[in-house]
């Protein structure tokens, strides 16, 4: 090892300059880049697989089909209420309105 002197700044300097602008929103306004897409298609796919797996396991275990539907419906209602409370409800209401409009237009 060598004992070469390492140059240091004369005053106090921040440890890392990269974190200074990370918490600021973009110039056009809106959310920071890291906050975008909190509930995306990957999350929806994981939930779909979990619900199908749970329903299949309950049915194969001998649970009546009506009870399986009630349990999965209750889980879905709890999940929807949680997403509504966490996201302010705007995104979920948008999905409900779009679904209602598309289903009424198809009839």
Coordinates of C-alpha atoms in Angstrom, one line a residue:
X1 CA 0.0 0.0 0.0
X2 CA 1.1 3.5 -0.6
X3 CA 0.7 6.5 1.7
X4 CA -0.1 9.0 -1.0
X5 CA -2.0 12.0 0.3
X6 CA -5.6 12.2 -1.0
X7 CA -6.8 15.7 -2.0
X8 CA -9.8 16.9 0.0
X9 CA -11.9 20.0 -0.4
X10 CA -11.2 22.9 1.9
X11 CA -14.8 23.4 3.1
X12 CA -17.7 21.1 3.9
X13 CA -19.0 19.3 0.8
X14 CA -22.1 17.1 0.4
X15 CA -21.4 13.4 0.5
X16 CA -23.2 12.8 -2.8
X17 CA -24.5 15.3 -5.3
X18 CA -26.8 12.7 -6.9
X19 CA -29.4 12.8 -4.1
X20 CA -29.9 16.5 -4.2
X21 CA -32.4 16.5 -7.1
X22 CA -33.9 13.0 -6.5
X23 CA -36.8 14.1 -4.3
X24 CA -37.8 17.1 -6.5
X25 CA -40.7 16.6 -8.9
X26 CA -40.1 16.9 -12.6
X27 CA -40.0 20.3 -14.2
X28 CA -43.5 20.0 -15.7
X29 CA -45.0 19.1 -12.3
X30 CA -46.5 15.9 -11.2
X31 CA -45.2 13.0 -9.2
X32 CA -41.5 12.1 -8.9
X33 CA -40.3 9.4 -11.3
X34 CA -40.0 6.8 -8.6
X35 CA -43.6 7.1 -7.6
X36 CA -45.1 6.3 -11.0
X37 CA -46.9 3.0 -11.6
X38 CA -47.5 1.8 -8.1
X39 CA -50.2 -0.6 -9.2
X40 CA -49.5 -1.9 -12.6
X41 CA -50.2 -4.8 -14.9
X42 CA -47.6 -7.0 -13.1
X43 CA -49.4 -6.5 -9.8
X44 CA -52.7 -7.3 -11.4
X45 CA -51.4 -10.5 -12.9
X46 CA -50.0 -11.6 -9.6
X47 CA -53.3 -11.0 -7.9
X48 CA -55.1 -12.8 -10.7
X49 CA -52.9 -15.9 -10.3
X50 CA -53.3 -15.7 -6.5
X51 CA -57.1 -15.6 -6.7
X52 CA -57.3 -18.4 -9.2
X53 CA -54.9 -20.5 -7.2
X54 CA -56.8 -19.9 -4.0
X55 CA -60.1 -20.6 -5.6
X56 CA -58.8 -23.8 -7.2
X57 CA -57.3 -25.0 -3.9
X58 CA -60.5 -24.4 -2.0
X59 CA -62.6 -26.2 -4.6
X60 CA -60.2 -29.2 -4.7
X61 CA -60.3 -29.3 -0.9
X62 CA -64.0 -29.9 -1.0
X63 CA -65.3 -26.4 -0.3
X64 CA -68.7 -25.8 -1.9
X65 CA -68.5 -23.6 -5.0
X66 CA -70.9 -21.0 -3.6
X67 CA -68.7 -20.6 -0.5
X68 CA -65.6 -20.3 -2.7
X69 CA -67.2 -17.4 -4.7
X70 CA -68.3 -15.7 -1.4
X71 CA -64.8 -15.9 0.1
X72 CA -63.1 -14.7 -3.1
X73 CA -65.7 -11.9 -3.5
X74 CA -65.0 -10.8 0.1
X75 CA -61.2 -10.8 -0.5
X76 CA -61.8 -8.7 -3.7
X77 CA -63.9 -6.2 -1.8
X78 CA -61.3 -5.8 0.9
X79 CA -58.6 -5.3 -1.7
X80 CA -60.7 -2.8 -3.6
X81 CA -61.4 -0.9 -0.4
X82 CA -57.7 -0.9 0.5
X83 CA -56.7 0.4 -3.0
X84 CA -59.4 3.1 -2.8
X85 CA -58.2 4.3 0.7
X86 CA -54.5 4.3 -0.3
X87 CA -54.9 5.9 -3.7
X88 CA -57.5 8.5 -2.9
X89 CA -60.1 6.6 -4.9
X90 CA -59.7 8.5 -8.2
X91 CA -58.0 5.7 -10.1
X92 CA -60.4 3.0 -8.9
X93 CA -63.4 5.1 -9.7
X94 CA -62.0 5.7 -13.1
X95 CA -61.8 2.0 -13.7
X96 CA -65.3 1.4 -12.5
X97 CA -66.8 4.1 -14.7
X98 CA -64.9 2.9 -17.7
X99 CA -66.1 -0.6 -17.1
X100 CA -69.7 0.5 -16.7
X101 CA -69.6 2.6 -19.8
X102 CA -68.0 -0.2 -21.9
X103 CA -70.5 -2.8 -20.6
X104 CA -73.5 -0.6 -21.3
X105 CA -72.2 0.2 -24.8
X106 CA -71.8 -3.5 -25.6
X107 CA -75.5 -4.3 -24.9

